[in-house]
């Protein structure tokens, strides 16, 4: 099993595979250009883990499979990360070769020379005529190299975790992991070769990598790449123009769409399915999404990078009352709840699937903590209801112990999001000399909030009358590279 075969099987297909602005790349040309890049790699003895540091683009897709054809491991990087973080990622992932697009090569090359980093930069550019241009930048002072890292050829990609801490790990997903997750997820998609996928999430993001980018290729469907930062107006324009059928987003993107005042001027009736996930979402918002797009088009998803990533999905049928589950497992995924005691209502969510990661790169200790006898410990807390639907109640590590009472951060955030006007919130622990910990909450609201009224509401809603509460209204919350809220005060 190898993901390169997804493109190899389409090498004589002249149908358009990717649209980016006025550029159109056929499957046949995609294969040809990736093969040209592969040959360049062979001629220049490129080896090892190869970094892919590009914005969403046709170049990204070509480079992705150029590396795959080479049989090496892809290391996708956020092109907007700081130089300090970039250096840390390159060093940790044992990268010697980094692929960039034309817009970044000069700046990154200057930084590499200034810092005297032993990184060989390869610029990949695709012209308007769909011809590939490849340039290699190298400091002549370090030409002799030996690949000292033992490569695991079964590993296709090293994806960053979707965690919210600064010390994220790299997840090793094999070719089998990726292909298994694609196939297991297909029945939930209602997609085929005639489908048109709009990609607006970062392509280096695990949520996009498997469920959109590779899945569309598996189906021989068309991808439309949104070039700029996500704006609701662009979504409507592209969806109408390109007849988009499938779109995946985080909740904030969907809220921007339904809040756009001129949305009714566009025809977006081509949409068949809108998937969303990546974090908690207010029930009110889900109801609004369903009313705006139609219940039959909305799919809520749950997953983790370590799982491949998709784990479960929830559809909203016309007569169904919206609840707070994340749906049922996708096919061939088994879920069990590991409770600490028999009387516990919920416990840690464990999954078993051939799509679960091989492990964390260079981190055996963390790998053994969450992989055991075929089961992947997600670190999420939850339960299965009588209908087999999964409910997420919190993170195992996101617990605040205040006055001897254990409180889930996710529970706190769920309560806060039900307060009128509050759109985003994050709970965290604050040190307290008397209680050890107190609850800290930052929140974003559409208007000024009376703090005393909010505290009264919170204590009445939770029944936690005697706990200490620290509140702060902020303009925006800090977020990770993939849009998840960053924890901490």
PDB file of C-alpha atoms in Angstrom, residues 74-333:
ATOM      1  CA  UNK A  74       7.048  14.424   3.858  1.00  0.00           C
ATOM      2  CA  UNK A  75       7.462  16.981   6.652  1.00  0.00           C
ATOM      3  CA  UNK A  76       4.775  19.647   6.089  1.00  0.00           C
ATOM      4  CA  UNK A  77       5.526  22.988   7.731  1.00  0.00           C
ATOM      5  CA  UNK A  78       3.449  26.066   8.428  1.00  0.00           C
ATOM      6  CA  UNK A  79       4.897  28.698   6.042  1.00  0.00           C
ATOM      7  CA  UNK A  80       3.904  31.445   8.473  1.00  0.00           C
ATOM      8  CA  UNK A  81       5.788  30.134  11.511  1.00  0.00           C
ATOM      9  CA  UNK A  82       8.550  32.189  13.082  1.00  0.00           C
ATOM     10  CA  UNK A  83      12.195  31.584  12.133  1.00  0.00           C
ATOM     11  CA  UNK A  84      12.819  30.257  15.629  1.00  0.00           C
ATOM     12  CA  UNK A  85      10.031  27.672  15.370  1.00  0.00           C
ATOM     13  CA  UNK A  86      11.037  26.793  11.820  1.00  0.00           C
ATOM     14  CA  UNK A  87      14.584  26.096  12.933  1.00  0.00           C
ATOM     15  CA  UNK A  88      13.327  23.946  15.801  1.00  0.00           C
ATOM     16  CA  UNK A  89      11.101  21.877  13.476  1.00  0.00           C
ATOM     17  CA  UNK A  90      13.821  21.387  10.859  1.00  0.00           C
ATOM     18  CA  UNK A  91      16.317  20.259  13.474  1.00  0.00           C
ATOM     19  CA  UNK A  92      13.932  17.924  15.281  1.00  0.00           C
ATOM     20  CA  UNK A  93      12.697  16.319  12.047  1.00  0.00           C
ATOM     21  CA  UNK A  94      16.261  15.762  10.744  1.00  0.00           C
ATOM     22  CA  UNK A  95      15.614  17.784   7.594  1.00  0.00           C
ATOM     23  CA  UNK A  96      18.363  18.626   5.106  1.00  0.00           C
ATOM     24  CA  UNK A  97      16.187  19.509   2.110  1.00  0.00           C
ATOM     25  CA  UNK A  98      13.306  21.991   2.209  1.00  0.00           C
ATOM     26  CA  UNK A  99      10.887  22.779  -0.618  1.00  0.00           C
ATOM     27  CA  UNK A 100       9.463  26.294  -0.841  1.00  0.00           C
ATOM     28  CA  UNK A 101       7.482  28.307  -3.372  1.00  0.00           C
ATOM     29  CA  UNK A 102       8.672  31.399  -5.232  1.00  0.00           C
ATOM     30  CA  UNK A 103       7.093  33.835  -2.772  1.00  0.00           C
ATOM     31  CA  UNK A 104       9.239  32.572   0.110  1.00  0.00           C
ATOM     32  CA  UNK A 105      12.554  31.428  -1.323  1.00  0.00           C
ATOM     33  CA  UNK A 106      14.480  34.736  -1.136  1.00  0.00           C
ATOM     34  CA  UNK A 107      13.504  35.456   2.453  1.00  0.00           C
ATOM     35  CA  UNK A 108      14.165  31.932   3.709  1.00  0.00           C
ATOM     36  CA  UNK A 109      17.441  31.666   1.794  1.00  0.00           C
ATOM     37  CA  UNK A 110      18.723  34.883   3.406  1.00  0.00           C
ATOM     38  CA  UNK A 111      17.795  33.524   6.822  1.00  0.00           C
ATOM     39  CA  UNK A 112      19.530  30.192   6.154  1.00  0.00           C
ATOM     40  CA  UNK A 113      22.739  31.937   5.049  1.00  0.00           C
ATOM     41  CA  UNK A 114      22.615  34.389   7.936  1.00  0.00           C
ATOM     42  CA  UNK A 115      22.143  31.651  10.503  1.00  0.00           C
ATOM     43  CA  UNK A 116      24.572  29.300   8.698  1.00  0.00           C
ATOM     44  CA  UNK A 117      22.074  26.464   8.779  1.00  0.00           C
ATOM     45  CA  UNK A 118      22.864  23.331   6.801  1.00  0.00           C
ATOM     46  CA  UNK A 119      19.632  23.331   4.848  1.00  0.00           C
ATOM     47  CA  UNK A 120      19.411  22.976   1.071  1.00  0.00           C
ATOM     48  CA  UNK A 121      16.529  25.010  -0.301  1.00  0.00           C
ATOM     49  CA  UNK A 122      14.647  23.902  -3.410  1.00  0.00           C
ATOM     50  CA  UNK A 123      12.244  26.367  -5.013  1.00  0.00           C
ATOM     51  CA  UNK A 124       9.318  24.927  -6.967  1.00  0.00           C
ATOM     52  CA  UNK A 125       7.282  27.138  -9.270  1.00  0.00           C
ATOM     53  CA  UNK A 126       4.579  26.321 -11.809  1.00  0.00           C
ATOM     54  CA  UNK A 127       4.126  28.764 -14.682  1.00  0.00           C
ATOM     55  CA  UNK A 128       0.859  29.880 -16.262  1.00  0.00           C
ATOM     56  CA  UNK A 129       1.594  27.348 -19.026  1.00  0.00           C
ATOM     57  CA  UNK A 130       1.728  24.571 -16.403  1.00  0.00           C
ATOM     58  CA  UNK A 131       5.476  24.057 -16.728  1.00  0.00           C
ATOM     59  CA  UNK A 132       7.584  23.367 -13.659  1.00  0.00           C
ATOM     60  CA  UNK A 133      10.591  25.486 -12.705  1.00  0.00           C
ATOM     61  CA  UNK A 134      13.002  24.098 -10.098  1.00  0.00           C
ATOM     62  CA  UNK A 135      15.893  25.958  -8.481  1.00  0.00           C
ATOM     63  CA  UNK A 136      18.313  24.695  -5.866  1.00  0.00           C
ATOM     64  CA  UNK A 137      20.034  27.049  -3.435  1.00  0.00           C
ATOM     65  CA  UNK A 138      23.050  25.663  -1.612  1.00  0.00           C
ATOM     66  CA  UNK A 139      25.916  26.976   0.475  1.00  0.00           C
ATOM     67  CA  UNK A 140      29.072  25.397  -0.981  1.00  0.00           C
ATOM     68  CA  UNK A 141      30.642  25.135   2.470  1.00  0.00           C
ATOM     69  CA  UNK A 142      28.702  21.991   3.383  1.00  0.00           C
ATOM     70  CA  UNK A 143      28.340  19.690   0.404  1.00  0.00           C
ATOM     71  CA  UNK A 144      29.376  16.399   1.936  1.00  0.00           C
ATOM     72  CA  UNK A 145      26.470  14.773   3.738  1.00  0.00           C
ATOM     73  CA  UNK A 146      25.717  11.381   5.155  1.00  0.00           C
ATOM     74  CA  UNK A 147      22.185  10.362   6.002  1.00  0.00           C
ATOM     75  CA  UNK A 148      22.755   9.356   9.612  1.00  0.00           C
ATOM     76  CA  UNK A 149      19.065   8.948  10.435  1.00  0.00           C
ATOM     77  CA  UNK A 150      17.634   5.488   9.826  1.00  0.00           C
ATOM     78  CA  UNK A 151      14.535   6.086   7.700  1.00  0.00           C
ATOM     79  CA  UNK A 152      11.354   4.061   8.107  1.00  0.00           C
ATOM     80  CA  UNK A 153      10.135   3.746   4.527  1.00  0.00           C
ATOM     81  CA  UNK A 154       6.634   2.785   5.642  1.00  0.00           C
ATOM     82  CA  UNK A 155       6.111   6.313   7.015  1.00  0.00           C
ATOM     83  CA  UNK A 156       4.530   8.646   4.466  1.00  0.00           C
ATOM     84  CA  UNK A 157       4.289  11.856   6.450  1.00  0.00           C
ATOM     85  CA  UNK A 158       5.218  13.491   9.761  1.00  0.00           C
ATOM     86  CA  UNK A 159       2.240  15.618  10.741  1.00  0.00           C
ATOM     87  CA  UNK A 160       2.269  18.073  13.638  1.00  0.00           C
ATOM     88  CA  UNK A 161      -0.184  17.212  16.380  1.00  0.00           C
ATOM     89  CA  UNK A 162      -3.321  19.298  16.632  1.00  0.00           C
ATOM     90  CA  UNK A 163      -2.650  19.850  20.326  1.00  0.00           C
ATOM     91  CA  UNK A 164      -2.794  23.278  21.869  1.00  0.00           C
ATOM     92  CA  UNK A 165       0.545  23.255  23.653  1.00  0.00           C
ATOM     93  CA  UNK A 166       3.706  24.774  22.276  1.00  0.00           C
ATOM     94  CA  UNK A 167       5.602  21.480  22.436  1.00  0.00           C
ATOM     95  CA  UNK A 168       3.583  19.672  19.788  1.00  0.00           C
ATOM     96  CA  UNK A 169       4.869  16.309  18.600  1.00  0.00           C
ATOM     97  CA  UNK A 170       5.236  14.857  15.103  1.00  0.00           C
ATOM     98  CA  UNK A 171       2.874  12.029  14.239  1.00  0.00           C
ATOM     99  CA  UNK A 172       4.178   9.235  12.001  1.00  0.00           C
ATOM    100  CA  UNK A 173       1.418   8.177   9.622  1.00  0.00           C
ATOM    101  CA  UNK A 174       2.195   5.314   7.277  1.00  0.00           C
ATOM    102  CA  UNK A 175       0.874   4.838   3.759  1.00  0.00           C
ATOM    103  CA  UNK A 176      -1.441   2.176   5.155  1.00  0.00           C
ATOM    104  CA  UNK A 177      -2.706   4.535   7.889  1.00  0.00           C
ATOM    105  CA  UNK A 178      -3.641   7.200   5.343  1.00  0.00           C
ATOM    106  CA  UNK A 179      -5.255   4.880   2.809  1.00  0.00           C
ATOM    107  CA  UNK A 180      -7.213   3.068   5.521  1.00  0.00           C
ATOM    108  CA  UNK A 181      -8.620   6.309   6.926  1.00  0.00           C
ATOM    109  CA  UNK A 182      -9.599   7.507   3.453  1.00  0.00           C
ATOM    110  CA  UNK A 183     -11.493   4.283   2.710  1.00  0.00           C
ATOM    111  CA  UNK A 184     -13.112   4.119   6.146  1.00  0.00           C
ATOM    112  CA  UNK A 185     -14.349   7.692   5.857  1.00  0.00           C
ATOM    113  CA  UNK A 186     -15.756   7.500   2.320  1.00  0.00           C
ATOM    114  CA  UNK A 187     -19.265   6.233   3.231  1.00  0.00           C
ATOM    115  CA  UNK A 188     -19.828   9.390   5.303  1.00  0.00           C
ATOM    116  CA  UNK A 189     -18.955  11.767   2.453  1.00  0.00           C
ATOM    117  CA  UNK A 190     -21.527  11.265  -0.316  1.00  0.00           C
ATOM    118  CA  UNK A 191     -18.775  12.058  -2.808  1.00  0.00           C
ATOM    119  CA  UNK A 192     -17.631  10.639  -6.157  1.00  0.00           C
ATOM    120  CA  UNK A 193     -15.509  11.533  -9.195  1.00  0.00           C
ATOM    121  CA  UNK A 194     -17.935  14.338 -10.108  1.00  0.00           C
ATOM    122  CA  UNK A 195     -17.485  16.057  -6.743  1.00  0.00           C
ATOM    123  CA  UNK A 196     -15.670  19.380  -6.375  1.00  0.00           C
ATOM    124  CA  UNK A 197     -13.816  19.921  -3.076  1.00  0.00           C
ATOM    125  CA  UNK A 198     -13.047  23.458  -1.904  1.00  0.00           C
ATOM    126  CA  UNK A 199      -9.869  23.564   0.195  1.00  0.00           C
ATOM    127  CA  UNK A 200      -9.657  26.588   2.490  1.00  0.00           C
ATOM    128  CA  UNK A 201      -7.989  24.950   5.504  1.00  0.00           C
ATOM    129  CA  UNK A 202      -4.168  24.774   5.512  1.00  0.00           C
ATOM    130  CA  UNK A 203      -3.012  21.817   3.415  1.00  0.00           C
ATOM    131  CA  UNK A 204      -0.304  21.036   5.993  1.00  0.00           C
ATOM    132  CA  UNK A 205      -3.109  20.536   8.540  1.00  0.00           C
ATOM    133  CA  UNK A 206      -3.906  16.845   9.209  1.00  0.00           C
ATOM    134  CA  UNK A 207      -7.664  17.501   8.961  1.00  0.00           C
ATOM    135  CA  UNK A 208      -7.167  18.682   5.368  1.00  0.00           C
ATOM    136  CA  UNK A 209      -4.381  16.286   4.339  1.00  0.00           C
ATOM    137  CA  UNK A 210      -6.393  13.074   4.511  1.00  0.00           C
ATOM    138  CA  UNK A 211     -10.077  13.992   4.499  1.00  0.00           C
ATOM    139  CA  UNK A 212      -9.856  16.500   1.648  1.00  0.00           C
ATOM    140  CA  UNK A 213      -6.591  16.500  -0.304  1.00  0.00           C
ATOM    141  CA  UNK A 214      -5.902  12.763  -0.545  1.00  0.00           C
ATOM    142  CA  UNK A 215      -9.569  11.761  -0.511  1.00  0.00           C
ATOM    143  CA  UNK A 216     -10.366  13.897  -3.558  1.00  0.00           C
ATOM    144  CA  UNK A 217      -7.458  12.286  -5.416  1.00  0.00           C
ATOM    145  CA  UNK A 218      -8.630   8.812  -4.355  1.00  0.00           C
ATOM    146  CA  UNK A 219     -11.998   9.616  -5.957  1.00  0.00           C
ATOM    147  CA  UNK A 220     -10.466  11.389  -8.980  1.00  0.00           C
ATOM    148  CA  UNK A 221     -12.581  14.378  -7.965  1.00  0.00           C
ATOM    149  CA  UNK A 222     -11.585  18.011  -8.533  1.00  0.00           C
ATOM    150  CA  UNK A 223      -9.931  20.264  -5.945  1.00  0.00           C
ATOM    151  CA  UNK A 224     -10.404  24.025  -5.909  1.00  0.00           C
ATOM    152  CA  UNK A 225      -7.804  25.826  -3.789  1.00  0.00           C
ATOM    153  CA  UNK A 226      -8.781  29.035  -2.040  1.00  0.00           C
ATOM    154  CA  UNK A 227      -5.654  31.148  -2.460  1.00  0.00           C
ATOM    155  CA  UNK A 228      -5.953  33.852   0.186  1.00  0.00           C
ATOM    156  CA  UNK A 229      -6.867  34.105   3.847  1.00  0.00           C
ATOM    157  CA  UNK A 230     -10.428  32.890   4.350  1.00  0.00           C
ATOM    158  CA  UNK A 231     -13.040  35.576   3.671  1.00  0.00           C
ATOM    159  CA  UNK A 232     -16.763  34.854   3.436  1.00  0.00           C
ATOM    160  CA  UNK A 233     -17.126  36.816   0.192  1.00  0.00           C
ATOM    161  CA  UNK A 234     -14.473  34.653  -1.485  1.00  0.00           C
ATOM    162  CA  UNK A 235     -16.256  31.496  -0.322  1.00  0.00           C
ATOM    163  CA  UNK A 236     -19.498  32.572  -1.986  1.00  0.00           C
ATOM    164  CA  UNK A 237     -17.748  33.700  -5.166  1.00  0.00           C
ATOM    165  CA  UNK A 238     -15.729  30.489  -5.564  1.00  0.00           C
ATOM    166  CA  UNK A 239     -18.630  28.201  -4.636  1.00  0.00           C
ATOM    167  CA  UNK A 240     -20.895  29.804  -7.238  1.00  0.00           C
ATOM    168  CA  UNK A 241     -18.236  29.986  -9.959  1.00  0.00           C
ATOM    169  CA  UNK A 242     -16.737  26.509  -9.519  1.00  0.00           C
ATOM    170  CA  UNK A 243     -19.939  24.697  -8.455  1.00  0.00           C
ATOM    171  CA  UNK A 244     -18.397  23.471  -5.206  1.00  0.00           C
ATOM    172  CA  UNK A 245     -20.040  20.338  -3.781  1.00  0.00           C
ATOM    173  CA  UNK A 246     -17.925  19.655  -0.671  1.00  0.00           C
ATOM    174  CA  UNK A 247     -16.419  22.045   1.853  1.00  0.00           C
ATOM    175  CA  UNK A 248     -14.675  21.467   5.191  1.00  0.00           C
ATOM    176  CA  UNK A 249     -14.217  24.167   7.808  1.00  0.00           C
ATOM    177  CA  UNK A 250     -13.773  25.024  11.450  1.00  0.00           C
ATOM    178  CA  UNK A 251     -16.827  26.561  13.199  1.00  0.00           C
ATOM    179  CA  UNK A 252     -15.516  30.146  13.039  1.00  0.00           C
ATOM    180  CA  UNK A 253     -15.387  29.935   9.241  1.00  0.00           C
ATOM    181  CA  UNK A 254     -18.998  28.783   9.027  1.00  0.00           C
ATOM    182  CA  UNK A 255     -20.088  31.584  11.327  1.00  0.00           C
ATOM    183  CA  UNK A 256     -18.365  34.097   9.027  1.00  0.00           C
ATOM    184  CA  UNK A 257     -20.294  32.625   6.107  1.00  0.00           C
ATOM    185  CA  UNK A 258     -23.759  32.806   7.643  1.00  0.00           C
ATOM    186  CA  UNK A 259     -23.069  36.304   9.015  1.00  0.00           C
ATOM    187  CA  UNK A 260     -22.142  37.640   5.558  1.00  0.00           C
ATOM    188  CA  UNK A 261     -24.897  40.064   4.645  1.00  0.00           C
ATOM    189  CA  UNK A 262     -24.678  39.586   0.873  1.00  0.00           C
ATOM    190  CA  UNK A 263     -24.692  35.791   0.855  1.00  0.00           C
ATOM    191  CA  UNK A 264     -28.198  35.668  -0.609  1.00  0.00           C
ATOM    192  CA  UNK A 265     -26.888  37.258  -3.823  1.00  0.00           C
ATOM    193  CA  UNK A 266     -24.955  34.092  -4.677  1.00  0.00           C
ATOM    194  CA  UNK A 267     -26.090  30.692  -5.894  1.00  0.00           C
ATOM    195  CA  UNK A 268     -24.488  28.032  -3.683  1.00  0.00           C
ATOM    196  CA  UNK A 269     -27.070  25.336  -4.378  1.00  0.00           C
ATOM    197  CA  UNK A 270     -24.309  23.060  -5.724  1.00  0.00           C
ATOM    198  CA  UNK A 271     -23.202  22.354  -2.131  1.00  0.00           C
ATOM    199  CA  UNK A 272     -23.934  18.784  -1.082  1.00  0.00           C
ATOM    200  CA  UNK A 273     -21.982  18.582   2.157  1.00  0.00           C
ATOM    201  CA  UNK A 274     -20.300  20.916   4.642  1.00  0.00           C
ATOM    202  CA  UNK A 275     -18.110  19.218   7.246  1.00  0.00           C
ATOM    203  CA  UNK A 276     -16.926  20.986  10.354  1.00  0.00           C
ATOM    204  CA  UNK A 277     -14.848  20.070  13.383  1.00  0.00           C
ATOM    205  CA  UNK A 278     -11.639  21.007  15.133  1.00  0.00           C
ATOM    206  CA  UNK A 279     -13.073  22.043  18.483  1.00  0.00           C
ATOM    207  CA  UNK A 280     -16.201  22.728  20.559  1.00  0.00           C
ATOM    208  CA  UNK A 281     -19.088  24.483  18.856  1.00  0.00           C
ATOM    209  CA  UNK A 282     -22.074  26.213  20.432  1.00  0.00           C
ATOM    210  CA  UNK A 283     -25.356  24.351  19.922  1.00  0.00           C
ATOM    211  CA  UNK A 284     -26.830  27.657  18.788  1.00  0.00           C
ATOM    212  CA  UNK A 285     -24.248  27.844  16.000  1.00  0.00           C
ATOM    213  CA  UNK A 286     -24.959  24.289  14.842  1.00  0.00           C
ATOM    214  CA  UNK A 287     -28.653  25.127  14.692  1.00  0.00           C
ATOM    215  CA  UNK A 288     -27.840  28.230  12.668  1.00  0.00           C
ATOM    216  CA  UNK A 289     -25.641  26.222  10.277  1.00  0.00           C
ATOM    217  CA  UNK A 290     -28.427  23.705   9.755  1.00  0.00           C
ATOM    218  CA  UNK A 291     -31.021  26.410   9.131  1.00  0.00           C
ATOM    219  CA  UNK A 292     -28.771  28.269   6.700  1.00  0.00           C
ATOM    220  CA  UNK A 293     -27.435  25.384   4.625  1.00  0.00           C
ATOM    221  CA  UNK A 294     -30.051  22.710   5.345  1.00  0.00           C
ATOM    222  CA  UNK A 295     -29.766  19.949   7.946  1.00  0.00           C
ATOM    223  CA  UNK A 296     -29.053  17.277   5.369  1.00  0.00           C
ATOM    224  CA  UNK A 297     -25.874  19.093   4.278  1.00  0.00           C
ATOM    225  CA  UNK A 298     -24.208  19.578   7.667  1.00  0.00           C
ATOM    226  CA  UNK A 299     -21.790  16.965   9.046  1.00  0.00           C
ATOM    227  CA  UNK A 300     -20.003  17.357  12.362  1.00  0.00           C
ATOM    228  CA  UNK A 301     -16.740  15.437  12.597  1.00  0.00           C
ATOM    229  CA  UNK A 302     -14.404  14.289  15.338  1.00  0.00           C
ATOM    230  CA  UNK A 303     -10.850  13.135  14.902  1.00  0.00           C
ATOM    231  CA  UNK A 304      -7.233  13.342  15.956  1.00  0.00           C
ATOM    232  CA  UNK A 305      -4.058  13.514  13.930  1.00  0.00           C
ATOM    233  CA  UNK A 306      -2.894  10.371  15.749  1.00  0.00           C
ATOM    234  CA  UNK A 307      -5.994   8.524  14.497  1.00  0.00           C
ATOM    235  CA  UNK A 308      -5.395   9.239  10.851  1.00  0.00           C
ATOM    236  CA  UNK A 309      -7.404  11.593  11.587  1.00  0.00           C
ATOM    237  CA  UNK A 310     -11.153  10.912  11.191  1.00  0.00           C
ATOM    238  CA  UNK A 311     -12.844   8.971  14.023  1.00  0.00           C
ATOM    239  CA  UNK A 312     -16.562   9.759  13.926  1.00  0.00           C
ATOM    240  CA  UNK A 313     -19.191  11.808  12.116  1.00  0.00           C
ATOM    241  CA  UNK A 314     -22.665  13.128  12.845  1.00  0.00           C
ATOM    242  CA  UNK A 315     -25.317  14.024  10.306  1.00  0.00           C
ATOM    243  CA  UNK A 316     -28.424  16.059  11.087  1.00  0.00           C
ATOM    244  CA  UNK A 317     -31.570  14.621   9.535  1.00  0.00           C
ATOM    245  CA  UNK A 318     -34.626  16.776   8.939  1.00  0.00           C
ATOM    246  CA  UNK A 319     -36.596  15.649  11.984  1.00  0.00           C
ATOM    247  CA  UNK A 320     -33.736  15.222  14.448  1.00  0.00           C
ATOM    248  CA  UNK A 321     -33.267  17.245  17.622  1.00  0.00           C
ATOM    249  CA  UNK A 322     -29.708  18.512  17.785  1.00  0.00           C
ATOM    250  CA  UNK A 323     -27.751  17.030  20.675  1.00  0.00           C
ATOM    251  CA  UNK A 324     -24.151  17.456  21.692  1.00  0.00           C
ATOM    252  CA  UNK A 325     -22.708  14.212  20.374  1.00  0.00           C
ATOM    253  CA  UNK A 326     -20.039  13.909  17.683  1.00  0.00           C
ATOM    254  CA  UNK A 327     -21.861  11.017  16.066  1.00  0.00           C
ATOM    255  CA  UNK A 328     -21.016   7.419  15.343  1.00  0.00           C
ATOM    256  CA  UNK A 329     -17.639   5.901  14.434  1.00  0.00           C
ATOM    257  CA  UNK A 330     -16.704   5.758  10.767  1.00  0.00           C
ATOM    258  CA  UNK A 331     -16.552   2.207   9.445  1.00  0.00           C
ATOM    259  CA  UNK A 332     -13.919  -0.215  10.772  1.00  0.00           C
ATOM    260  CA  UNK A 333     -13.176   1.912  13.838  1.00  0.00           C
TER     261      UNK A 333
END
